[in-house]
Short mmCIF file of N, CA, C and O in Angstrom, two decimals:
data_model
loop_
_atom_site.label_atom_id
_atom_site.label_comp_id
_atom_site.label_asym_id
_atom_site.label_seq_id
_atom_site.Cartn_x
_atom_site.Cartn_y
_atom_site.Cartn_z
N UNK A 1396 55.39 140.76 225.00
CA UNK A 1396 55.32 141.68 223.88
C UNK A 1396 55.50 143.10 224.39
O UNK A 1396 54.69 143.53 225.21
N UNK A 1397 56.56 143.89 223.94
CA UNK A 1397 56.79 145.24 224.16
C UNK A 1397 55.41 146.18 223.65
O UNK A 1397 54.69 145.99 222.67
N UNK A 1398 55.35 147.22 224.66
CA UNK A 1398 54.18 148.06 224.31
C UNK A 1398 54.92 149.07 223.07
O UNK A 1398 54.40 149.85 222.28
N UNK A 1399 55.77 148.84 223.18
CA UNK A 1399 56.59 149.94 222.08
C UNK A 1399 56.90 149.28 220.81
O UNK A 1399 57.55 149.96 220.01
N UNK A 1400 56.48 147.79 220.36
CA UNK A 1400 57.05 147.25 218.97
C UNK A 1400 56.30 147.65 218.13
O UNK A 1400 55.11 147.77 218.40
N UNK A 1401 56.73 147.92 217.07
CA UNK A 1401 56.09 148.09 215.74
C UNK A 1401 55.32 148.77 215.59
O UNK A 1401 54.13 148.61 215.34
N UNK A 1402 56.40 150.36 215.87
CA UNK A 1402 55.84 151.59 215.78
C UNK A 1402 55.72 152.40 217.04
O UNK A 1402 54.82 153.10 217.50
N UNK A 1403 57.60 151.88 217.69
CA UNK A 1403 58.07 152.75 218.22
C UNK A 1403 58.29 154.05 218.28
O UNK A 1403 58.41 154.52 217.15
N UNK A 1404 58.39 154.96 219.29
CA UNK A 1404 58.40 156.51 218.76
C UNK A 1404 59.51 156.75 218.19
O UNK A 1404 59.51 157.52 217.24
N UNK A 1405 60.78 156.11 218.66
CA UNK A 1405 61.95 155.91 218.23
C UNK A 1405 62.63 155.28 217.87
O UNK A 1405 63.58 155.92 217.42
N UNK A 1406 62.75 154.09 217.76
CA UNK A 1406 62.81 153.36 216.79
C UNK A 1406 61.90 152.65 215.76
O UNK A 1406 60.74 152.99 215.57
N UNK A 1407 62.68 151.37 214.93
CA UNK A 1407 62.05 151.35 213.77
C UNK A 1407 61.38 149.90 214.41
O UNK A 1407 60.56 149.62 213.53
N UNK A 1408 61.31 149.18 215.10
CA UNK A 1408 60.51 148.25 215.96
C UNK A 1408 60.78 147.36 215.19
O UNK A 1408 60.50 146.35 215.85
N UNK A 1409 61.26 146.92 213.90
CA UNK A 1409 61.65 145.86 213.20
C UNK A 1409 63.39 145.37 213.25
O UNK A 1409 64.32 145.83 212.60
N UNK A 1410 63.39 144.43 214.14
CA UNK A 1410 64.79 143.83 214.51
C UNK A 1410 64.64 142.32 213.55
O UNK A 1410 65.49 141.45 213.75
N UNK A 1411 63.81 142.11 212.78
CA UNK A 1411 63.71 140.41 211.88
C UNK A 1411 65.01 140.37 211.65
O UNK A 1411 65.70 141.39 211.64
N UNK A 1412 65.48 139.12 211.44
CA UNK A 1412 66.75 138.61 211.15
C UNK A 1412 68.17 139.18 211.42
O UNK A 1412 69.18 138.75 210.86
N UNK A 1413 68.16 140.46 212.56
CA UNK A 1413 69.07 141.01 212.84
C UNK A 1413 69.69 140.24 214.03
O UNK A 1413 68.74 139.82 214.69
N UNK A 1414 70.81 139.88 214.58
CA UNK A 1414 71.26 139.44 216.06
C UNK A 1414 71.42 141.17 216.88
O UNK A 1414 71.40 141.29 218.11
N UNK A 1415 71.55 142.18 216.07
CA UNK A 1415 71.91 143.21 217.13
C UNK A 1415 70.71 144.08 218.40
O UNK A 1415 69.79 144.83 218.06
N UNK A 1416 70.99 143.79 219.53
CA UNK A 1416 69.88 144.69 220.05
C UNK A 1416 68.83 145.84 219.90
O UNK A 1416 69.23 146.97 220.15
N UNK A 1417 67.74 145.70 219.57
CA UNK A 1417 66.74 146.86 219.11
C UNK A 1417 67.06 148.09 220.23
O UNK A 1417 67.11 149.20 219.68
N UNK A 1418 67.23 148.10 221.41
CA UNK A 1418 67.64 148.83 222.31
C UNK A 1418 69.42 149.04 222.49
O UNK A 1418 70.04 149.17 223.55
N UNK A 1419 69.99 149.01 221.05
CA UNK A 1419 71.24 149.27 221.12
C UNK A 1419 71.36 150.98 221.79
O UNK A 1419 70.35 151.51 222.26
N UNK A 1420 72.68 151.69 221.74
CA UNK A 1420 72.87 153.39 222.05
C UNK A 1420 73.62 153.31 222.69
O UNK A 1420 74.30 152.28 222.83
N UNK A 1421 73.79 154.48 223.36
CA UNK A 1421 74.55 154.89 224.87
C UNK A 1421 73.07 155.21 225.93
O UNK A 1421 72.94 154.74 227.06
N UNK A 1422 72.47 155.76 225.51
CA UNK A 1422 71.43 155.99 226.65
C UNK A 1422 71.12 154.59 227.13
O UNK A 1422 71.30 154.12 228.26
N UNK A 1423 70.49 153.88 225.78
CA UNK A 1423 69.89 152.34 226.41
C UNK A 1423 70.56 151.40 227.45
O UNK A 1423 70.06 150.68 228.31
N UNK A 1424 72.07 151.66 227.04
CA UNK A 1424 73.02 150.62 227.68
C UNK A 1424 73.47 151.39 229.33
O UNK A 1424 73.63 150.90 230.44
N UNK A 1425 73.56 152.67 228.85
CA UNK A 1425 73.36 153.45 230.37
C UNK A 1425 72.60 152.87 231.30
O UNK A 1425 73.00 152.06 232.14
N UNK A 1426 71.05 153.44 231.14
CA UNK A 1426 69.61 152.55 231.85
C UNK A 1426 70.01 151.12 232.37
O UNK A 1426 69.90 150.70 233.52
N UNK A 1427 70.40 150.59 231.48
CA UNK A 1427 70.59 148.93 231.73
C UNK A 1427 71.47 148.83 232.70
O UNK A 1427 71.40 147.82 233.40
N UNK A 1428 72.48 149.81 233.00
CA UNK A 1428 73.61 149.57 233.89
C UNK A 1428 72.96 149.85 235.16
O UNK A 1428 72.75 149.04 236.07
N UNK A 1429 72.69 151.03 235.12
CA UNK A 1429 72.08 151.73 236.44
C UNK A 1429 71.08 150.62 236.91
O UNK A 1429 71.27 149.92 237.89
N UNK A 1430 69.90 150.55 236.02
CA UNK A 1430 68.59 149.97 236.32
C UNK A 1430 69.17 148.48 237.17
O UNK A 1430 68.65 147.94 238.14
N UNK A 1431 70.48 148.05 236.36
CA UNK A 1431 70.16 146.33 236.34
C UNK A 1431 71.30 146.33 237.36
O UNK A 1431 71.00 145.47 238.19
N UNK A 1432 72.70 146.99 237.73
CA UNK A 1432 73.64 147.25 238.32
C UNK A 1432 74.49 146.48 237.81
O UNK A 1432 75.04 145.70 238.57
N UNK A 1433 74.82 146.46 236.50
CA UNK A 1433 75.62 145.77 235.60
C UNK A 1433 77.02 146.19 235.55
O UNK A 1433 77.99 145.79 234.89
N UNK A 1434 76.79 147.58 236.87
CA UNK A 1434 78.91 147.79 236.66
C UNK A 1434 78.91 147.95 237.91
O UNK A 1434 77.93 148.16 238.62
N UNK A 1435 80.37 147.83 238.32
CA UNK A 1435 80.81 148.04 239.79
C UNK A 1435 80.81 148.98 239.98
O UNK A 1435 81.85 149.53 239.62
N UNK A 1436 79.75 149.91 240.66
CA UNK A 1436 79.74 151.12 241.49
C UNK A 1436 78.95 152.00 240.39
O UNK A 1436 79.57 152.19 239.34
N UNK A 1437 77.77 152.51 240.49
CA UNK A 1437 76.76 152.72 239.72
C UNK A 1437 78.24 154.11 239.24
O UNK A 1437 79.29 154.00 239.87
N UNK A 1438 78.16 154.95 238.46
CA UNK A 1438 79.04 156.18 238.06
C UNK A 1438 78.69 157.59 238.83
O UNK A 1438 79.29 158.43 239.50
N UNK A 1439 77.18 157.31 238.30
CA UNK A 1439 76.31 158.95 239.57
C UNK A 1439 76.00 158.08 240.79
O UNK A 1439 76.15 158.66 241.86
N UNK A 1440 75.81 157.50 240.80
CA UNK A 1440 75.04 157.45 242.56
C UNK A 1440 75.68 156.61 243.33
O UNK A 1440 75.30 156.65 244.49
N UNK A 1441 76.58 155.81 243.09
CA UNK A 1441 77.34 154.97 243.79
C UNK A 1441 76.41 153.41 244.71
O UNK A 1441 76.82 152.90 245.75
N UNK A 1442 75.45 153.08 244.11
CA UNK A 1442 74.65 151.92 244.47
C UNK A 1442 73.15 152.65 244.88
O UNK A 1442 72.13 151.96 245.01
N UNK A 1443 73.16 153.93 245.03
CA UNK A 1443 72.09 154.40 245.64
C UNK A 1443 71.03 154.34 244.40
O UNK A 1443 71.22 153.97 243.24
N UNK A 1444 70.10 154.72 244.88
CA UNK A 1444 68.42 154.64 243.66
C UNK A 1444 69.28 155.74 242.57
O UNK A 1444 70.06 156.32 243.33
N UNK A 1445 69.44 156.16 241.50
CA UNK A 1445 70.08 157.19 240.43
C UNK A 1445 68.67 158.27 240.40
O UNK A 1445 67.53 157.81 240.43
N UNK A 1446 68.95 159.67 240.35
CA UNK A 1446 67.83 160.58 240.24
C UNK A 1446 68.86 161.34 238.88
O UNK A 1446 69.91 161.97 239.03
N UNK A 1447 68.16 161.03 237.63
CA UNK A 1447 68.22 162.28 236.75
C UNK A 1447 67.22 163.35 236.30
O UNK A 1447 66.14 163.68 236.77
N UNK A 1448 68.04 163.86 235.06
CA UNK A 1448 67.30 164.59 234.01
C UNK A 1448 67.14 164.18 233.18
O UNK A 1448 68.16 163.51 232.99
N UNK A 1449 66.01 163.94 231.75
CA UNK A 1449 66.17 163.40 230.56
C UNK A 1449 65.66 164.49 230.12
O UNK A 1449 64.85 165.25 230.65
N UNK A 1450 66.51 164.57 228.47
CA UNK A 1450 66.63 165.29 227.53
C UNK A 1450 66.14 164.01 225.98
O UNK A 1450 66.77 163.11 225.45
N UNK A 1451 64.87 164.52 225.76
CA UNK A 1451 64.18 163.59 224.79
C UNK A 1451 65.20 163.98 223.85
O UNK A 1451 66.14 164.72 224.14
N UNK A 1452 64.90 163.24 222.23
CA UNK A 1452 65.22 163.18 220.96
C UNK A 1452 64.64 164.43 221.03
O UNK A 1452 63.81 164.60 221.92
N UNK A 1453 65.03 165.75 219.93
CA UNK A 1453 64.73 166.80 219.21
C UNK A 1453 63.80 167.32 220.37
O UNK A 1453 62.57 167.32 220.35
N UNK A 1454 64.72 167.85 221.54
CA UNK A 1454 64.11 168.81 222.63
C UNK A 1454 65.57 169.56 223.05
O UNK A 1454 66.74 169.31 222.74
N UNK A 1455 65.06 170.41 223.74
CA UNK A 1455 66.41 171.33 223.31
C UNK A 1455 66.56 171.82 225.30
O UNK A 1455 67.27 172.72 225.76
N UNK A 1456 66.00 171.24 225.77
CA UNK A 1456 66.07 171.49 227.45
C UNK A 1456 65.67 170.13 228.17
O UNK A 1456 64.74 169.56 227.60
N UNK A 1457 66.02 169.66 228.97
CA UNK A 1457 65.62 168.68 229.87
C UNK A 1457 64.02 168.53 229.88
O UNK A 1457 63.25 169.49 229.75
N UNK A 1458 63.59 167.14 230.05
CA UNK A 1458 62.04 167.59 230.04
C UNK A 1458 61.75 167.84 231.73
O UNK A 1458 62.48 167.56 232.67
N UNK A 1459 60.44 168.47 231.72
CA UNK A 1459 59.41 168.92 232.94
C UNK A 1459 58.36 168.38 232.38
O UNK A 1459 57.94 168.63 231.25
N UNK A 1460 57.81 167.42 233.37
CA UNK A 1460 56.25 167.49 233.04
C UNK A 1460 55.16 168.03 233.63
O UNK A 1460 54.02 167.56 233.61
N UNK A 1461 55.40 168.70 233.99
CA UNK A 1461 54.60 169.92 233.88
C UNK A 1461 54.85 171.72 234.37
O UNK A 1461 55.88 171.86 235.03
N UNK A 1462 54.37 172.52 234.21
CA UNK A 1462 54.83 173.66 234.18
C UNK A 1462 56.12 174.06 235.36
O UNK A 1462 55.89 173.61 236.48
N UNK A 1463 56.99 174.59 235.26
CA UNK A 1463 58.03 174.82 236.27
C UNK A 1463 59.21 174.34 235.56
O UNK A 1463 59.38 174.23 234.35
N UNK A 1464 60.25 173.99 236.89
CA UNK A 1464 61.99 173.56 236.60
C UNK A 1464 61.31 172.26 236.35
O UNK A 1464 60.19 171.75 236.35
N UNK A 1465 63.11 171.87 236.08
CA UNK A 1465 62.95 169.98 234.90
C UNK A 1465 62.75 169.20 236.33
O UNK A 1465 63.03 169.60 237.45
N UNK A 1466 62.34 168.34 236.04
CA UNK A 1466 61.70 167.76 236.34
C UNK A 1466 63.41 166.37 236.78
O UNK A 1466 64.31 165.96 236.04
N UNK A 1467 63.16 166.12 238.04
CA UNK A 1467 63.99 165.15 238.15
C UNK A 1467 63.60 163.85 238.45
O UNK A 1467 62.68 163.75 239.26
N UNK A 1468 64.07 162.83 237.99
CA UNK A 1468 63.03 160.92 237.71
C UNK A 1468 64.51 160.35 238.23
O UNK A 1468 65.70 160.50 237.97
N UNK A 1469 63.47 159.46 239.32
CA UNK A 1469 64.38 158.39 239.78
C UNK A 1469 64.40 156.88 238.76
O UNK A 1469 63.37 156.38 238.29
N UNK A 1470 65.23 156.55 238.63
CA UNK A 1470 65.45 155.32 237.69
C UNK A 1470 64.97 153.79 238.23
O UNK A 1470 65.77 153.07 238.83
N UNK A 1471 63.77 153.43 237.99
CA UNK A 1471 63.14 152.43 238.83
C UNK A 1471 63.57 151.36 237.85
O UNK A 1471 64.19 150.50 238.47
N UNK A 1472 63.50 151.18 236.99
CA UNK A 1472 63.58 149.31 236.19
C UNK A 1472 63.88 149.84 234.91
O UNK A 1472 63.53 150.93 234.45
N UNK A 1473 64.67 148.80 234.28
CA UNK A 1473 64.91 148.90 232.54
C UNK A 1473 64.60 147.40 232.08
O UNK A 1473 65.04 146.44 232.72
N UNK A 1474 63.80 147.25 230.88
CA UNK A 1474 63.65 146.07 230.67
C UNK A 1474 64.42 146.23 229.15
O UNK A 1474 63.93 147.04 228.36
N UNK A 1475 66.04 145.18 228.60
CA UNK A 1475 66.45 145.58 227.81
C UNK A 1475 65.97 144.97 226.46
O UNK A 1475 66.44 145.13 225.34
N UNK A 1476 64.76 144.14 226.93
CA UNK A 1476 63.60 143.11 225.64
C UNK A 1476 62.58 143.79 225.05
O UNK A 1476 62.00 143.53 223.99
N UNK A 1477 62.35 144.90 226.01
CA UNK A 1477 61.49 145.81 225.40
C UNK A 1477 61.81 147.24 225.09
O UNK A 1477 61.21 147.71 224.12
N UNK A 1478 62.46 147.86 225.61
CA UNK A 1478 63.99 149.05 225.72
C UNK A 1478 62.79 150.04 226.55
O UNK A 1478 63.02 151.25 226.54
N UNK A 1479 61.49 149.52 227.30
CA UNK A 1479 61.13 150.20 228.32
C UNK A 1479 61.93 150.89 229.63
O UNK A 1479 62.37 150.04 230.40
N UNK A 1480 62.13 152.02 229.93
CA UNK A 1480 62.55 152.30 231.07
C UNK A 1480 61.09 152.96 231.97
O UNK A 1480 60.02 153.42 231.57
N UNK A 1481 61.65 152.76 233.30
CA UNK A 1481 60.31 152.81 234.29
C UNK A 1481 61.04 153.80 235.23
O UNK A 1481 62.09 153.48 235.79
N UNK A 1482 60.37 155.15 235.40
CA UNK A 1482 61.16 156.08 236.18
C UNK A 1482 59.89 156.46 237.47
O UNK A 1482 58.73 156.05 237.47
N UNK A 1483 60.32 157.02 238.12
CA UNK A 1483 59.37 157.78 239.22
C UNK A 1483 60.13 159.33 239.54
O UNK A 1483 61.28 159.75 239.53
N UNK A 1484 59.01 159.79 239.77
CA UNK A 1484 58.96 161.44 239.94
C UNK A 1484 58.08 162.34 240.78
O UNK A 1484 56.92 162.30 240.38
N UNK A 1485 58.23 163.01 241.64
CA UNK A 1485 57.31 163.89 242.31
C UNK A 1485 56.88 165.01 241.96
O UNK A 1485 57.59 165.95 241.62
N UNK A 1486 55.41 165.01 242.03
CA UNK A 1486 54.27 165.78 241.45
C UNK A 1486 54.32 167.11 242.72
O UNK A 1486 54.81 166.96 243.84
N UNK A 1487 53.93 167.90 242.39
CA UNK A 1487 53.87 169.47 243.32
C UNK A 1487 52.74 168.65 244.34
O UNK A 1487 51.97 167.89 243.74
N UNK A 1488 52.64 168.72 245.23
CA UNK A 1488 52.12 168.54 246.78
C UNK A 1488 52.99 166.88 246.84
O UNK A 1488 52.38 165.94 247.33
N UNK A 1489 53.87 166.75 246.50
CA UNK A 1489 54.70 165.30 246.81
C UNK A 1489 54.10 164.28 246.36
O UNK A 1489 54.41 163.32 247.07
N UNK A 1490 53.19 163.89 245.30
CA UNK A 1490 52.56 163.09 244.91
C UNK A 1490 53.66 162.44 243.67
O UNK A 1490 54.30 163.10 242.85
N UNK A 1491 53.63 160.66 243.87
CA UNK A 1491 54.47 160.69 243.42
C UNK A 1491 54.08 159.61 241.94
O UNK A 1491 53.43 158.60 242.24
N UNK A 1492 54.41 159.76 240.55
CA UNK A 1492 53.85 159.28 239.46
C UNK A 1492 54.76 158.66 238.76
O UNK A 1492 55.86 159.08 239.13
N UNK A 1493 54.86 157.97 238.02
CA UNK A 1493 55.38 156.95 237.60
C UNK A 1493 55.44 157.22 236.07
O UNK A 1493 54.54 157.87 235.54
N UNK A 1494 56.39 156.76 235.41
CA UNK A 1494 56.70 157.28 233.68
C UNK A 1494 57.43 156.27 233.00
O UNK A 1494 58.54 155.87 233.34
N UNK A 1495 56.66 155.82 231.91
CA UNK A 1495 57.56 154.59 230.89
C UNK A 1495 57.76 155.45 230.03
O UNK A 1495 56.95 156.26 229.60
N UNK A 1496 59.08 155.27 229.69
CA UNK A 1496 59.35 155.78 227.81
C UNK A 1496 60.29 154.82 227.10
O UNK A 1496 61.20 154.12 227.56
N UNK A 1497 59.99 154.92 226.29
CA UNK A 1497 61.10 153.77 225.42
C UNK A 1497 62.56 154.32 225.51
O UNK A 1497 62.85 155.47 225.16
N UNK A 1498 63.29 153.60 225.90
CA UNK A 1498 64.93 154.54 225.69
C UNK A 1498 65.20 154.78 224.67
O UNK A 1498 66.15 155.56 224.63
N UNK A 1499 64.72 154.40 223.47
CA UNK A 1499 65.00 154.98 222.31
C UNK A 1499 64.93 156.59 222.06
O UNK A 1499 65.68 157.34 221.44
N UNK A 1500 63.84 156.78 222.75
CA UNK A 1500 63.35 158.30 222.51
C UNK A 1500 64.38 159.62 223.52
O UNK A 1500 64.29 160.84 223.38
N UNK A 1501 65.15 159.00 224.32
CA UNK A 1501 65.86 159.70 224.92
C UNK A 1501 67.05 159.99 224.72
O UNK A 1501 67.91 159.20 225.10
N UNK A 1502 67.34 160.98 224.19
CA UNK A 1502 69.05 161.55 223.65
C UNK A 1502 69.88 161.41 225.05
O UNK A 1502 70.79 160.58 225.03
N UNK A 1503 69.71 161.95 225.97
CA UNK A 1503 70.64 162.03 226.78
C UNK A 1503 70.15 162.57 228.07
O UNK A 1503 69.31 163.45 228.21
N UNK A 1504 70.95 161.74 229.24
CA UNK A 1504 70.43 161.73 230.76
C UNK A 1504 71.97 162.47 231.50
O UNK A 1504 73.16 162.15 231.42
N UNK A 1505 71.27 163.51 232.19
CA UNK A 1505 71.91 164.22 232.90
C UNK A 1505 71.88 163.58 234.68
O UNK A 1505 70.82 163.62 235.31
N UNK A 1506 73.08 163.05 235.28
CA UNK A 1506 72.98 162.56 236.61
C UNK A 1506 72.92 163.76 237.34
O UNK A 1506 73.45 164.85 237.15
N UNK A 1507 72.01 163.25 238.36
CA UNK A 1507 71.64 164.63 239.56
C UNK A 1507 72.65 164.22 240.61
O UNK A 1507 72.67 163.02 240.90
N UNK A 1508 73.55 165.09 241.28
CA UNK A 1508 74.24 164.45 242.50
C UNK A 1508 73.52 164.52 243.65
O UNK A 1508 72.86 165.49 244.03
N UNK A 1509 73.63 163.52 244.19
CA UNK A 1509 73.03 162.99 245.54
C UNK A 1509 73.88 163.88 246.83
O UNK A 1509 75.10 163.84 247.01
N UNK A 1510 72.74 164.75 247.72
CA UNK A 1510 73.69 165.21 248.81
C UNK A 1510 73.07 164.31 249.88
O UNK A 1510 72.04 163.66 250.06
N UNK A 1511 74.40 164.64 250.57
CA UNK A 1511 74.34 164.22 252.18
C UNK A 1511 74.14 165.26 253.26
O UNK A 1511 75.00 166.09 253.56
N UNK A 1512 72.98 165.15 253.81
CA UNK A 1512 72.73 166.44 254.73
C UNK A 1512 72.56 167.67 254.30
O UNK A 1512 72.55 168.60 255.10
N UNK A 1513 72.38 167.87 252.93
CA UNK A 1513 71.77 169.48 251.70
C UNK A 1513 73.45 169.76 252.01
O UNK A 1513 73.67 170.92 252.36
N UNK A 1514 74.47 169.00 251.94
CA UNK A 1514 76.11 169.78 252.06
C UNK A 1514 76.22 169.15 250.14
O UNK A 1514 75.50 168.70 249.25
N UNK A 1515 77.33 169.44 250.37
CA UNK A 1515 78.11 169.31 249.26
C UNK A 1515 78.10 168.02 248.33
O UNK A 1515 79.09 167.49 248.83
N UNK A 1516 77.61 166.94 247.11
CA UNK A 1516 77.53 166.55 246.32
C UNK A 1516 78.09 165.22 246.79
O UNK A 1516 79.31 165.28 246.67
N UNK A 1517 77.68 163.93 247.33
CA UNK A 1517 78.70 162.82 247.76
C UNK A 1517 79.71 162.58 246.69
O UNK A 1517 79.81 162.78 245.48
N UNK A 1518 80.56 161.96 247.83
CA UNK A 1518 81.81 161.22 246.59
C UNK A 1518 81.29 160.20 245.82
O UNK A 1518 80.33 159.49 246.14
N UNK A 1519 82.09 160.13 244.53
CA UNK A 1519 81.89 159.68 243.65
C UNK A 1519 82.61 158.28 243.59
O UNK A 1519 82.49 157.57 242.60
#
C-alpha cells in the first residue's frame, strides 16, 4: 500500500477501473528511467548515481531544504506502484538525509552535470 493513496498531494489517488498509470507524466516516467535504468545510457549522468534539482508543483525556484542555494538530491529508487521517489541529499556539516515525495508533486527536474576532477562537465 502506497503511503501516498487516497489523498495524494498530487494526485487524485483514485485509479478504480482505469488501466492507465496513477504515476503517468514526464517527471514520473523520467524517475523511472533514471531510478530503474530503463534506457540505454542514463541522458544526465551516463550510468552514474543522477544528482538533480527539483522544482515542486506551484514553486517558482528549485527547492532547498533548508536556508541557502537549492539544494541538490541524488536519485536513489522510484517505485512506479506507488509513484514514490527516494532521493538523498547533504545536510551543512555533510550529514546526509534522505527524502520521499510522490512524483506527482514535482513539475520538473533539472540534471546537475557530473565533473571529472572540478574540470569541465563529463561527456554526455
Amino acid at each position: 500500500m502506497s503511503l501516498f493513496n487516497n489523498g495524494s498531494c498530487c494526485g487524485n489517488g483514485n485509479t478504480a477501473g482505469t488501466t492507465k498509470s496513477k504515476c503517468g507524466g514526464c517527471v514520473c516516467e523520467l524517475l523511472n528511467q533514471i531510478a530503474n535504468a530503463r534506457m540505454n545510457g542514463n541522458f544526465c549522468s551516463m550510468g552514474q548515481q543522477q544528482v538533480v534539482q527539483l522544482v515542486l508543483k506551484g514553486a517558482q525556484e528549485p527547492l532547498s531544504v533548508s536556508p541557502g542555494p537549492t539544494t541538490e538530491f541524488t536519485v536513489v529508487s522510484f517505485d512506479p506502484e506507488t509513484c514514490c521517489a527516494v532521493f538523498s541529499y547533504r545536510q551543512t556539516g555533510n550529514e546526509t538525509r534522505t527524502i520521499v515525495l510522490d512524483c506527482r508533486c514535482i513539475c520538473g527536474i533539472i540534471c546537475v552535470p557530473q565533473y571529472n576532477g572540478g574540470g569541465a562537465p563529463s561527456a554526455l
